[in-house]
Amino acid sequence: MATTTATQRRAEAKREYDAFLAVCPSRQLLDAIADKWVTLVLTALDAGPARYSQLSRQIAGVSQKMLTQTLRTLERDGLVERTVTASVPVRVDYALTPLGASLVAVIAHLKDWAEVHMPDVQQSRRRYDRRARDAG
Amino acid sequence: MATTTATQRRAEAKREYDAFLAVCPSRQLLDAIADKWVTLVLTALDAGPARYSQLSRQIAGVSQKMLTQTLRTLERDGLVERTVTASVPVRVDYALTPLGASLVAVIAHLKDWAEVHMPDVQQSRRRYDRRARDAG
DNA sequence: CAGCATCCTTTAAGATACTG
DNA sequence: CAGTATCTTAAAGGATGCTG
């Protein structure tokens, strides 16, 4: 039936594209660092190893759920190393792995661009909003 | 009353930190490019200007709602320029601005890192998952 | 101290139908 | 062609209480 063809084709194209994205390294990286807390934790650890509670205090806005979740993901990705010292109470230290450190270096480039160009972006936003308001 | 102090302090710390993040250029940039479609549209336009329908076909997985929304945001940020040609039917062209092009250059660094190191990340993930399965 | 489990709300994203 | 408007679903995130 011709009625379903267009929809089916679209659906299949989407599936294919999703499959492509799933194996695309750039996309995987973006997925990994896009998260709000990932970059904050990574840059916090760039200053040196830290304990869970230190990170929790330093990254003041994070809930403990998100901090734990973020650290687990980073550990799974091999970007952060988790060291448990069996004492009472338990002590857990987190540190960047060499891989994690190399990623922080790349993120630093983003930071550089941001510090130079974000003012331009903001100005553009203001102008855009002003036009929209004047037009509306 | 002492019972509310801890909670209040936490809440205030969070507000302050959120305010800090709101003016942090790096965070703003991350917010801007973290989006799944932003980088895809940006890199698609890096190959040259394109019309709405071209982008829609090229980025096969995107819904037309998300494409429009992404393009509007990029236009607002001054990263993409939108040119309307009043014909019947209307024709709309999108192109990177110099600012947008400079951002794509930075994103390319991410891409480079991804192509080199994502295999390591994936291996780490497999190892982590295997350990977790064996332990469970 | 460093979490885990649960519930609950807010937000983002997708499908769908219609328009200048 | 290039969108807008609306509705609904998926999921991310936060608050809270409990544990080795």
PDB file of C-alpha atoms (C1' of nucleotides) in Angstrom:
ATOM      1  CA  MET A   1       0.000   0.000   0.000  1.00  0.00           C
ATOM      2  CA  ALA A   2       1.389   3.342  -1.042  1.00  0.00           C
ATOM      3  CA  THR A   3       0.038   5.128   2.023  1.00  0.00           C
ATOM      4  CA  THR A   4       2.617   3.664   4.368  1.00  0.00           C
ATOM      5  CA  THR A   5       5.640   3.912   2.091  1.00  0.00           C
ATOM      6  CA  ALA A   6       6.662   7.479   2.895  1.00  0.00           C
ATOM      7  CA  THR A   7       6.348   6.969   6.631  1.00  0.00           C
ATOM      8  CA  GLN A   8       8.151   3.652   6.462  1.00  0.00           C
ATOM      9  CA  ARG A   9      10.968   5.110   4.417  1.00  0.00           C
ATOM     10  CA  ARG A  10      11.381   7.940   6.881  1.00  0.00           C
ATOM     11  CA  ALA A  11      11.394   5.533   9.788  1.00  0.00           C
ATOM     12  CA  GLU A  12      14.000   3.376   8.153  1.00  0.00           C
ATOM     13  CA  ALA A  13      16.174   6.337   7.241  1.00  0.00           C
ATOM     14  CA  LYS A  14      16.010   7.401  10.864  1.00  0.00           C
ATOM     15  CA  ARG A  15      16.964   3.946  12.085  1.00  0.00           C
ATOM     16  CA  GLU A  16      19.889   3.822   9.699  1.00  0.00           C
ATOM     17  CA  TYR A  17      21.059   7.258  10.716  1.00  0.00           C
ATOM     18  CA  ASP A  18      20.732   6.441  14.375  1.00  0.00           C
ATOM     19  CA  ALA A  19      22.784   3.322  13.777  1.00  0.00           C
ATOM     20  CA  PHE A  20      25.383   5.426  12.006  1.00  0.00           C
ATOM     21  CA  LEU A  21      25.489   7.895  14.869  1.00  0.00           C
ATOM     22  CA  ALA A  22      25.799   5.079  17.363  1.00  0.00           C
ATOM     23  CA  VAL A  23      29.170   4.100  15.906  1.00  0.00           C
ATOM     24  CA  CYS A  24      30.365   7.634  15.101  1.00  0.00           C
ATOM     25  CA  PRO A  25      33.254   8.441  17.456  1.00  0.00           C
ATOM     26  CA  SER A  26      32.630  12.189  17.457  1.00  0.00           C
ATOM     27  CA  ARG A  27      29.032  11.716  18.404  1.00  0.00           C
ATOM     28  CA  GLN A  28      29.976   9.315  21.135  1.00  0.00           C
ATOM     29  CA  LEU A  29      32.399  11.839  22.526  1.00  0.00           C
ATOM     30  CA  LEU A  30      29.827  14.590  22.402  1.00  0.00           C
ATOM     31  CA  ASP A  31      27.378  12.354  24.191  1.00  0.00           C
ATOM     32  CA  ALA A  32      30.024  11.715  26.809  1.00  0.00           C
ATOM     33  CA  ILE A  33      30.989  15.301  27.521  1.00  0.00           C
ATOM     34  CA  ALA A  34      27.744  17.073  26.696  1.00  0.00           C
ATOM     35  CA  ASP A  35      26.535  16.386  30.182  1.00  0.00           C
ATOM     36  CA  LYS A  36      26.522  19.409  32.436  1.00  0.00           C
ATOM     37  CA  TRP A  37      28.465  17.758  35.238  1.00  0.00           C
ATOM     38  CA  VAL A  38      31.021  15.804  33.251  1.00  0.00           C
ATOM     39  CA  THR A  39      33.110  18.803  32.306  1.00  0.00           C
ATOM     40  CA  LEU A  40      32.797  20.292  35.772  1.00  0.00           C
ATOM     41  CA  VAL A  41      34.023  17.109  37.438  1.00  0.00           C
ATOM     42  CA  LEU A  42      36.777  16.667  34.888  1.00  0.00           C
ATOM     43  CA  THR A  43      38.113  20.187  35.313  1.00  0.00           C
ATOM     44  CA  ALA A  44      37.795  19.927  39.084  1.00  0.00           C
ATOM     45  CA  LEU A  45      39.944  16.795  39.028  1.00  0.00           C
ATOM     46  CA  ASP A  46      42.402  18.503  36.708  1.00  0.00           C
ATOM     47  CA  ALA A  47      43.576  20.458  39.753  1.00  0.00           C
ATOM     48  CA  GLY A  48      44.494  17.155  41.376  1.00  0.00           C
ATOM     49  CA  PRO A  49      42.895  14.072  42.951  1.00  0.00           C
ATOM     50  CA  ALA A  50      39.967  14.657  45.265  1.00  0.00           C
ATOM     51  CA  ARG A  51      37.651  12.766  47.553  1.00  0.00           C
ATOM     52  CA  TYR A  52      33.946  12.410  46.989  1.00  0.00           C
ATOM     53  CA  SER A  53      33.044  14.952  49.617  1.00  0.00           C
ATOM     54  CA  GLN A  54      35.544  17.453  48.287  1.00  0.00           C
ATOM     55  CA  LEU A  55      34.041  17.272  44.840  1.00  0.00           C
ATOM     56  CA  SER A  56      30.595  17.534  46.316  1.00  0.00           C
ATOM     57  CA  ARG A  57      31.548  20.751  48.049  1.00  0.00           C
ATOM     58  CA  GLN A  58      33.558  22.206  45.201  1.00  0.00           C
ATOM     59  CA  ILE A  59      30.864  21.623  42.593  1.00  0.00           C
ATOM     60  CA  ALA A  60      28.271  23.231  44.758  1.00  0.00           C
ATOM     61  CA  GLY A  61      25.292  22.845  42.478  1.00  0.00           C
ATOM     62  CA  VAL A  62      25.442  19.091  41.990  1.00  0.00           C
ATOM     63  CA  SER A  63      23.099  16.681  43.718  1.00  0.00           C
ATOM     64  CA  GLN A  64      24.734  13.604  45.182  1.00  0.00           C
ATOM     65  CA  LYS A  65      22.828  11.434  42.787  1.00  0.00           C
ATOM     66  CA  MET A  66      24.223  13.251  39.787  1.00  0.00           C
ATOM     67  CA  LEU A  67      27.737  13.369  41.213  1.00  0.00           C
ATOM     68  CA  THR A  68      27.781   9.637  41.816  1.00  0.00           C
ATOM     69  CA  GLN A  69      26.271   8.926  38.442  1.00  0.00           C
ATOM     70  CA  THR A  70      28.768  11.185  36.688  1.00  0.00           C
ATOM     71  CA  LEU A  71      31.734   9.660  38.487  1.00  0.00           C
ATOM     72  CA  ARG A  72      30.547   6.149  37.640  1.00  0.00           C
ATOM     73  CA  THR A  73      30.246   7.023  33.986  1.00  0.00           C
ATOM     74  CA  LEU A  74      33.678   8.625  33.933  1.00  0.00           C
ATOM     75  CA  GLU A  75      35.146   5.604  35.660  1.00  0.00           C
ATOM     76  CA  ARG A  76      33.477   3.289  33.172  1.00  0.00           C
ATOM     77  CA  ASP A  77      34.858   5.366  30.306  1.00  0.00           C
ATOM     78  CA  GLY A  78      38.357   5.098  31.752  1.00  0.00           C
ATOM     79  CA  LEU A  79      38.647   8.845  32.226  1.00  0.00           C
ATOM     80  CA  VAL A  80      38.687   8.780  36.009  1.00  0.00           C
ATOM     81  CA  GLU A  81      40.181   6.314  38.461  1.00  0.00           C
ATOM     82  CA  ARG A  82      38.384   5.406  41.656  1.00  0.00           C
ATOM     83  CA  THR A  83      40.417   4.267  44.650  1.00  0.00           C
ATOM     84  CA  VAL A  84      38.720   2.868  47.723  1.00  0.00           C
ATOM     85  CA  THR A  85      40.618   2.811  51.005  1.00  0.00           C
ATOM     86  CA  ALA A  86      39.036   0.352  53.384  1.00  0.00           C
ATOM     87  CA  SER A  87      39.011   2.246  56.622  1.00  0.00           C
ATOM     88  CA  VAL A  88      36.254   3.285  58.992  1.00  0.00           C
ATOM     89  CA  PRO A  89      34.687   5.301  57.622  1.00  0.00           C
ATOM     90  CA  VAL A  90      35.520   4.396  54.045  1.00  0.00           C
ATOM     91  CA  ARG A  91      37.629   6.768  52.006  1.00  0.00           C
ATOM     92  CA  VAL A  92      37.263   7.095  48.236  1.00  0.00           C
ATOM     93  CA  ASP A  93      39.625   9.075  46.046  1.00  0.00           C
ATOM     94  CA  TYR A  94      39.084  10.097  42.471  1.00  0.00           C
ATOM     95  CA  ALA A  95      41.790  11.081  40.001  1.00  0.00           C
ATOM     96  CA  LEU A  96      42.118  11.693  36.293  1.00  0.00           C
ATOM     97  CA  THR A  97      43.630   8.892  34.258  1.00  0.00           C
ATOM     98  CA  PRO A  98      46.110   9.843  31.515  1.00  0.00           C
ATOM     99  CA  LEU A  99      43.237   9.423  29.070  1.00  0.00           C
ATOM    100  CA  GLY A 100      41.093  11.747  31.138  1.00  0.00           C
ATOM    101  CA  ALA A 101      43.884  14.279  31.339  1.00  0.00           C
ATOM    102  CA  SER A 102      44.263  14.273  27.568  1.00  0.00           C
ATOM    103  CA  LEU A 103      40.560  14.959  27.231  1.00  0.00           C
ATOM    104  CA  VAL A 104      40.770  17.855  29.644  1.00  0.00           C
ATOM    105  CA  ALA A 105      43.435  19.322  27.384  1.00  0.00           C
ATOM    106  CA  VAL A 106      40.993  19.258  24.473  1.00  0.00           C
ATOM    107  CA  ILE A 107      38.246  20.742  26.596  1.00  0.00           C
ATOM    108  CA  ALA A 108      40.662  23.558  27.375  1.00  0.00           C
ATOM    109  CA  HIS A 109      40.502  24.514  23.703  1.00  0.00           C
ATOM    110  CA  LEU A 110      36.764  24.876  24.010  1.00  0.00           C
ATOM    111  CA  LYS A 111      37.345  27.046  27.031  1.00  0.00           C
ATOM    112  CA  ASP A 112      39.725  29.262  25.090  1.00  0.00           C
ATOM    113  CA  TRP A 113      37.243  29.697  22.276  1.00  0.00           C
ATOM    114  CA  ALA A 114      34.510  30.406  24.773  1.00  0.00           C
ATOM    115  CA  GLU A 115      36.439  33.097  26.555  1.00  0.00           C
ATOM    116  CA  VAL A 116      37.291  34.839  23.291  1.00  0.00           C
ATOM    117  CA  HIS A 117      34.032  34.461  21.411  1.00  0.00           C
ATOM    118  CA  MET A 118      31.164  34.056  23.847  1.00  0.00           C
ATOM    119  CA  PRO A 119      30.829  37.841  24.213  1.00  0.00           C
ATOM    120  CA  ASP A 120      30.143  37.952  20.462  1.00  0.00           C
ATOM    121  CA  VAL A 121      27.542  35.251  20.848  1.00  0.00           C
ATOM    122  CA  GLN A 122      25.879  37.122  23.675  1.00  0.00           C
ATOM    123  CA  GLN A 123      25.813  40.324  21.708  1.00  0.00           C
ATOM    124  CA  SER A 124      24.248  38.435  18.822  1.00  0.00           C
ATOM    125  CA  ARG A 125      21.610  37.069  21.163  1.00  0.00           C
ATOM    126  CA  ARG A 126      20.737  40.506  22.483  1.00  0.00           C
ATOM    127  CA  ARG A 127      20.429  41.897  18.978  1.00  0.00           C
ATOM    128  CA  TYR A 128      18.277  38.963  17.899  1.00  0.00           C
ATOM    129  CA  ASP A 129      15.994  39.331  20.890  1.00  0.00           C
ATOM    130  CA  ARG A 130      15.687  43.073  20.395  1.00  0.00           C
ATOM    131  CA  ARG A 131      14.707  42.623  16.736  1.00  0.00           C
ATOM    132  CA  ALA A 132      12.196  39.920  17.690  1.00  0.00           C
ATOM    133  CA  ARG A 133      10.668  42.186  20.311  1.00  0.00           C
ATOM    134  CA  ASP A 134      10.522  45.181  18.005  1.00  0.00           C
ATOM    135  CA  ALA A 135       8.973  43.099  15.253  1.00  0.00           C
ATOM    136  CA  GLY A 136       6.466  41.462  17.561  1.00  0.00           C
TER     137      GLY A 136
ATOM    138  CA  MET B   1      15.733  27.388  63.886  1.00  0.00           C
ATOM    139  CA  ALA B   2      18.613  25.036  63.384  1.00  0.00           C
ATOM    140  CA  THR B   3      16.580  22.447  61.496  1.00  0.00           C
ATOM    141  CA  THR B   4      16.298  24.498  58.352  1.00  0.00           C
ATOM    142  CA  THR B   5      19.788  25.916  58.297  1.00  0.00           C
ATOM    143  CA  ALA B   6      21.547  23.077  56.523  1.00  0.00           C
ATOM    144  CA  THR B   7      18.900  22.824  53.842  1.00  0.00           C
ATOM    145  CA  GLN B   8      18.796  26.563  53.417  1.00  0.00           C
ATOM    146  CA  ARG B   9      22.543  26.810  53.131  1.00  0.00           C
ATOM    147  CA  ARG B  10      22.579  24.076  50.521  1.00  0.00           C
ATOM    148  CA  ALA B  11      19.848  25.789  48.574  1.00  0.00           C
ATOM    149  CA  GLU B  12      21.670  29.088  48.669  1.00  0.00           C
ATOM    150  CA  ALA B  13      24.952  27.501  47.664  1.00  0.00           C
ATOM    151  CA  LYS B  14      23.175  25.951  44.721  1.00  0.00           C
ATOM    152  CA  ARG B  15      21.639  29.275  43.718  1.00  0.00           C
ATOM    153  CA  GLU B  16      24.992  30.996  43.916  1.00  0.00           C
ATOM    154  CA  TYR B  17      26.682  28.278  41.921  1.00  0.00           C
ATOM    155  CA  ASP B  18      23.955  28.320  39.318  1.00  0.00           C
ATOM    156  CA  ALA B  19      24.409  32.074  39.044  1.00  0.00           C
ATOM    157  CA  PHE B  20      28.127  31.563  38.625  1.00  0.00           C
ATOM    158  CA  LEU B  21      27.566  28.959  35.917  1.00  0.00           C
ATOM    159  CA  ALA B  22      25.129  31.247  34.166  1.00  0.00           C
ATOM    160  CA  VAL B  23      27.890  33.770  33.508  1.00  0.00           C
ATOM    161  CA  CYS B  24      30.672  31.241  32.923  1.00  0.00           C
ATOM    162  CA  PRO B  25      31.636  31.391  29.233  1.00  0.00           C
ATOM    163  CA  SER B  26      32.797  27.776  29.047  1.00  0.00           C
ATOM    164  CA  ARG B  27      29.560  26.518  30.484  1.00  0.00           C
ATOM    165  CA  GLN B  28      27.566  28.685  28.107  1.00  0.00           C
ATOM    166  CA  LEU B  29      29.482  27.243  25.213  1.00  0.00           C
ATOM    167  CA  LEU B  30      28.941  23.703  26.405  1.00  0.00           C
ATOM    168  CA  ASP B  31      25.263  24.408  26.757  1.00  0.00           C
ATOM    169  CA  ALA B  32      25.280  25.731  23.222  1.00  0.00           C
ATOM    170  CA  ILE B  33      27.022  22.820  21.544  1.00  0.00           C
ATOM    171  CA  ALA B  34      26.057  19.974  23.848  1.00  0.00           C
ATOM    172  CA  ASP B  35      22.861  19.537  21.907  1.00  0.00           C
ATOM    173  CA  LYS B  36      22.795  16.500  19.673  1.00  0.00           C
ATOM    174  CA  TRP B  37      21.784  18.383  16.554  1.00  0.00           C
ATOM    175  CA  VAL B  38      23.873  21.512  16.916  1.00  0.00           C
ATOM    176  CA  THR B  39      27.139  19.857  15.984  1.00  0.00           C
ATOM    177  CA  LEU B  40      25.518  17.869  13.204  1.00  0.00           C
ATOM    178  CA  VAL B  41      24.024  20.982  11.631  1.00  0.00           C
ATOM    179  CA  LEU B  42      27.240  22.926  12.100  1.00  0.00           C
ATOM    180  CA  THR B  43      29.404  20.292  10.451  1.00  0.00           C
ATOM    181  CA  ALA B  44      26.848  19.815   7.685  1.00  0.00           C
ATOM    182  CA  LEU B  45      27.032  23.532   6.917  1.00  0.00           C
ATOM    183  CA  ASP B  46      30.820  23.407   7.060  1.00  0.00           C
ATOM    184  CA  ALA B  47      30.670  21.702   3.669  1.00  0.00           C
ATOM    185  CA  GLY B  48      28.946  24.804   2.312  1.00  0.00           C
ATOM    186  CA  PRO B  49      25.611  26.658   2.484  1.00  0.00           C
ATOM    187  CA  ALA B  50      22.485  24.565   2.279  1.00  0.00           C
ATOM    188  CA  ARG B  51      18.734  24.925   2.101  1.00  0.00           C
ATOM    189  CA  TYR B  52      16.365  23.765   4.775  1.00  0.00           C
ATOM    190  CA  SER B  53      15.261  20.720   2.855  1.00  0.00           C
ATOM    191  CA  GLN B  54      18.833  19.730   2.052  1.00  0.00           C
ATOM    192  CA  LEU B  55      19.741  19.768   5.714  1.00  0.00           C
ATOM    193  CA  SER B  56      16.610  17.866   6.533  1.00  0.00           C
ATOM    194  CA  ARG B  57      17.602  15.121   4.100  1.00  0.00           C
ATOM    195  CA  GLN B  58      21.270  15.114   4.983  1.00  0.00           C
ATOM    196  CA  ILE B  59      20.713  14.857   8.733  1.00  0.00           C
ATOM    197  CA  ALA B  60      18.341  11.996   8.301  1.00  0.00           C
ATOM    198  CA  GLY B  61      17.449  11.412  11.912  1.00  0.00           C
ATOM    199  CA  VAL B  62      16.271  14.899  12.778  1.00  0.00           C
ATOM    200  CA  SER B  63      12.611  15.796  13.143  1.00  0.00           C
ATOM    201  CA  GLN B  64      11.595  18.989  11.423  1.00  0.00           C
ATOM    202  CA  LYS B  65      10.751  20.508  14.743  1.00  0.00           C
ATOM    203  CA  MET B  66      14.252  19.926  16.085  1.00  0.00           C
ATOM    204  CA  LEU B  67      15.899  21.102  12.873  1.00  0.00           C
ATOM    205  CA  THR B  68      13.990  24.365  12.899  1.00  0.00           C
ATOM    206  CA  GLN B  69      14.646  24.863  16.589  1.00  0.00           C
ATOM    207  CA  THR B  70      18.343  24.161  16.191  1.00  0.00           C
ATOM    208  CA  LEU B  71      18.683  26.502  13.239  1.00  0.00           C
ATOM    209  CA  ARG B  72      16.873  29.279  15.125  1.00  0.00           C
ATOM    210  CA  THR B  73      19.188  28.911  18.083  1.00  0.00           C
ATOM    211  CA  LEU B  74      22.271  28.930  15.886  1.00  0.00           C
ATOM    212  CA  GLU B  75      20.985  32.002  14.086  1.00  0.00           C
ATOM    213  CA  ARG B  76      20.325  33.724  17.395  1.00  0.00           C
ATOM    214  CA  ASP B  77      23.836  32.893  18.543  1.00  0.00           C
ATOM    215  CA  GLY B  78      25.277  34.409  15.382  1.00  0.00           C
ATOM    216  CA  LEU B  79      26.788  31.100  14.277  1.00  0.00           C
ATOM    217  CA  VAL B  80      24.571  30.633  11.249  1.00  0.00           C
ATOM    218  CA  GLU B  81      23.100  33.108   8.793  1.00  0.00           C
ATOM    219  CA  ARG B  82      19.611  32.669   7.434  1.00  0.00           C
ATOM    220  CA  THR B  83      18.772  34.134   4.034  1.00  0.00           C
ATOM    221  CA  VAL B  84      15.209  34.226   2.792  1.00  0.00           C
ATOM    222  CA  THR B  85      14.558  34.619  -0.927  1.00  0.00           C
ATOM    223  CA  ALA B  86      11.007  35.783  -1.517  1.00  0.00           C
ATOM    224  CA  SER B  87       9.874  33.590  -4.377  1.00  0.00           C
ATOM    225  CA  VAL B  88       7.041  31.129  -4.819  1.00  0.00           C
ATOM    226  CA  PRO B  89       7.614  28.874  -3.090  1.00  0.00           C
ATOM    227  CA  VAL B  90       9.904  30.565  -0.593  1.00  0.00           C
ATOM    228  CA  ARG B  91      13.565  29.671  -0.566  1.00  0.00           C
ATOM    229  CA  VAL B  92      15.670  29.757   2.594  1.00  0.00           C
ATOM    230  CA  ASP B  93      19.425  29.317   2.673  1.00  0.00           C
ATOM    231  CA  TYR B  94      21.581  28.675   5.687  1.00  0.00           C
ATOM    232  CA  ALA B  95      25.321  29.314   5.911  1.00  0.00           C
ATOM    233  CA  LEU B  96      27.981  29.441   8.582  1.00  0.00           C
ATOM    234  CA  THR B  97      29.037  32.883   9.730  1.00  0.00           C
ATOM    235  CA  PRO B  98      32.764  33.501  10.295  1.00  0.00           C
ATOM    236  CA  LEU B  99      32.054  33.022  13.994  1.00  0.00           C
ATOM    237  CA  GLY B 100      30.337  29.728  13.271  1.00  0.00           C
ATOM    238  CA  ALA B 101      33.218  28.609  11.083  1.00  0.00           C
ATOM    239  CA  SER B 102      35.692  29.343  13.866  1.00  0.00           C
ATOM    240  CA  LEU B 103      33.629  27.208  16.213  1.00  0.00           C
ATOM    241  CA  VAL B 104      33.590  24.339  13.748  1.00  0.00           C
ATOM    242  CA  ALA B 105      37.384  24.500  13.766  1.00  0.00           C
ATOM    243  CA  VAL B 106      37.386  23.957  17.511  1.00  0.00           C
ATOM    244  CA  ILE B 107      34.872  21.140  17.231  1.00  0.00           C
ATOM    245  CA  ALA B 108      37.259  19.534  14.772  1.00  0.00           C
ATOM    246  CA  HIS B 109      39.732  19.160  17.647  1.00  0.00           C
ATOM    247  CA  LEU B 110      37.131  17.222  19.552  1.00  0.00           C
ATOM    248  CA  LYS B 111      36.645  15.073  16.491  1.00  0.00           C
ATOM    249  CA  ASP B 112      40.368  14.377  16.307  1.00  0.00           C
ATOM    250  CA  TRP B 113      40.506  13.371  19.936  1.00  0.00           C
ATOM    251  CA  ALA B 114      37.452  11.196  19.463  1.00  0.00           C
ATOM    252  CA  GLU B 115      38.877   9.347  16.492  1.00  0.00           C
ATOM    253  CA  VAL B 116      42.116   8.635  18.331  1.00  0.00           C
ATOM    254  CA  HIS B 117      40.840   7.865  21.808  1.00  0.00           C
ATOM    255  CA  MET B 118      37.268   6.647  21.629  1.00  0.00           C
ATOM    256  CA  PRO B 119      38.408   3.075  20.965  1.00  0.00           C
ATOM    257  CA  ASP B 120      40.202   3.230  24.326  1.00  0.00           C
ATOM    258  CA  VAL B 121      37.042   4.495  25.954  1.00  0.00           C
ATOM    259  CA  GLN B 122      35.018   1.704  24.416  1.00  0.00           C
ATOM    260  CA  GLN B 123      37.484  -0.895  25.540  1.00  0.00           C
ATOM    261  CA  SER B 124      37.309   0.525  29.032  1.00  0.00           C
ATOM    262  CA  ARG B 125      33.545   0.298  28.922  1.00  0.00           C
ATOM    263  CA  ARG B 126      33.618  -3.341  27.885  1.00  0.00           C
ATOM    264  CA  ARG B 127      36.074  -4.191  30.638  1.00  0.00           C
ATOM    265  CA  TYR B 128      33.988  -2.320  33.208  1.00  0.00           C
ATOM    266  CA  ASP B 129      30.815  -4.056  32.123  1.00  0.00           C
ATOM    267  CA  ARG B 130      32.464  -7.451  32.145  1.00  0.00           C
ATOM    268  CA  ARG B 131      33.754  -6.910  35.671  1.00  0.00           C
ATOM    269  CA  ALA B 132      30.331  -5.730  36.805  1.00  0.00           C
ATOM    270  CA  ARG B 133      28.679  -8.786  35.271  1.00  0.00           C
ATOM    271  CA  ASP B 134      31.207 -11.184  36.763  1.00  0.00           C
ATOM    272  CA  ALA B 135      30.864  -9.562  40.164  1.00  0.00           C
ATOM    273  CA  GLY B 136      27.073  -9.535  40.011  1.00  0.00           C
TER     274      GLY B 136
ATOM    275  C1'  DC C   1      31.959   8.885  54.588  1.00  0.00           C
ATOM    276  C1'  DA C   2      30.250   7.509  50.383  1.00  0.00           C
ATOM    277  C1'  DG C   3      26.974   6.014  48.538  1.00  0.00           C
ATOM    278  C1'  DC C   4      22.008   3.248  46.920  1.00  0.00           C
ATOM    279  C1'  DA C   5      16.857   2.996  46.241  1.00  0.00           C
ATOM    280  C1'  DT C   6      12.647   5.245  45.601  1.00  0.00           C
ATOM    281  C1'  DC C   7       9.462   8.556  44.365  1.00  0.00           C
ATOM    282  C1'  DC C   8       8.084  12.590  41.955  1.00  0.00           C
ATOM    283  C1'  DT C   9       8.457  16.678  39.075  1.00  0.00           C
ATOM    284  C1'  DT C  10      10.109  19.180  35.268  1.00  0.00           C
ATOM    285  C1'  DT C  11      11.869  19.256  30.663  1.00  0.00           C
ATOM    286  C1'  DA C  12      13.051  17.691  26.235  1.00  0.00           C
ATOM    287  C1'  DA C  13      11.865  15.326  22.316  1.00  0.00           C
ATOM    288  C1'  DG C  14       8.842  13.047  18.963  1.00  0.00           C
ATOM    289  C1'  DA C  15       4.588  12.364  16.273  1.00  0.00           C
ATOM    290  C1'  DT C  16       0.887  14.653  14.007  1.00  0.00           C
ATOM    291  C1'  DA C  17      -1.747  17.967  11.566  1.00  0.00           C
ATOM    292  C1'  DC C  18      -2.074  22.362   9.461  1.00  0.00           C
ATOM    293  C1'  DT C  19      -0.399  27.101   6.871  1.00  0.00           C
ATOM    294  C1'  DG C  20       1.660  31.317   4.078  1.00  0.00           C
TER     295       DG C  20
ATOM    296  C1'  DC D   1       9.108  24.869   0.479  1.00  0.00           C
ATOM    297  C1'  DA D   2       9.698  25.995   4.960  1.00  0.00           C
ATOM    298  C1'  DG D   3       7.932  26.158   8.478  1.00  0.00           C
ATOM    299  C1'  DT D   4       4.066  26.724  13.048  1.00  0.00           C
ATOM    300  C1'  DA D   5       1.025  24.781  16.646  1.00  0.00           C
ATOM    301  C1'  DT D   6      -0.433  21.280  19.641  1.00  0.00           C
ATOM    302  C1'  DC D   7      -0.406  17.077  22.071  1.00  0.00           C
ATOM    303  C1'  DT D   8       1.787  13.175  24.169  1.00  0.00           C
ATOM    304  C1'  DT D   9       5.419  10.373  25.584  1.00  0.00           C
ATOM    305  C1'  DA D  10      10.251   9.543  27.371  1.00  0.00           C
ATOM    306  C1'  DA D  11      13.646  10.692  30.425  1.00  0.00           C
ATOM    307  C1'  DA D  12      16.598  13.564  32.995  1.00  0.00           C
ATOM    308  C1'  DG D  13      16.991  15.473  37.248  1.00  0.00           C
ATOM    309  C1'  DG D  14      16.034  16.575  42.189  1.00  0.00           C
ATOM    310  C1'  DA D  15      14.348  15.544  47.032  1.00  0.00           C
ATOM    311  C1'  DT D  16      14.267  12.300  50.551  1.00  0.00           C
ATOM    312  C1'  DG D  17      15.313   8.487  53.577  1.00  0.00           C
ATOM    313  C1'  DC D  18      18.312   4.563  54.468  1.00  0.00           C
ATOM    314  C1'  DT D  19      22.920   1.655  54.763  1.00  0.00           C
ATOM    315  C1'  DG D  20      27.814  -0.796  55.077  1.00  0.00           C
TER     316       DG D  20
END
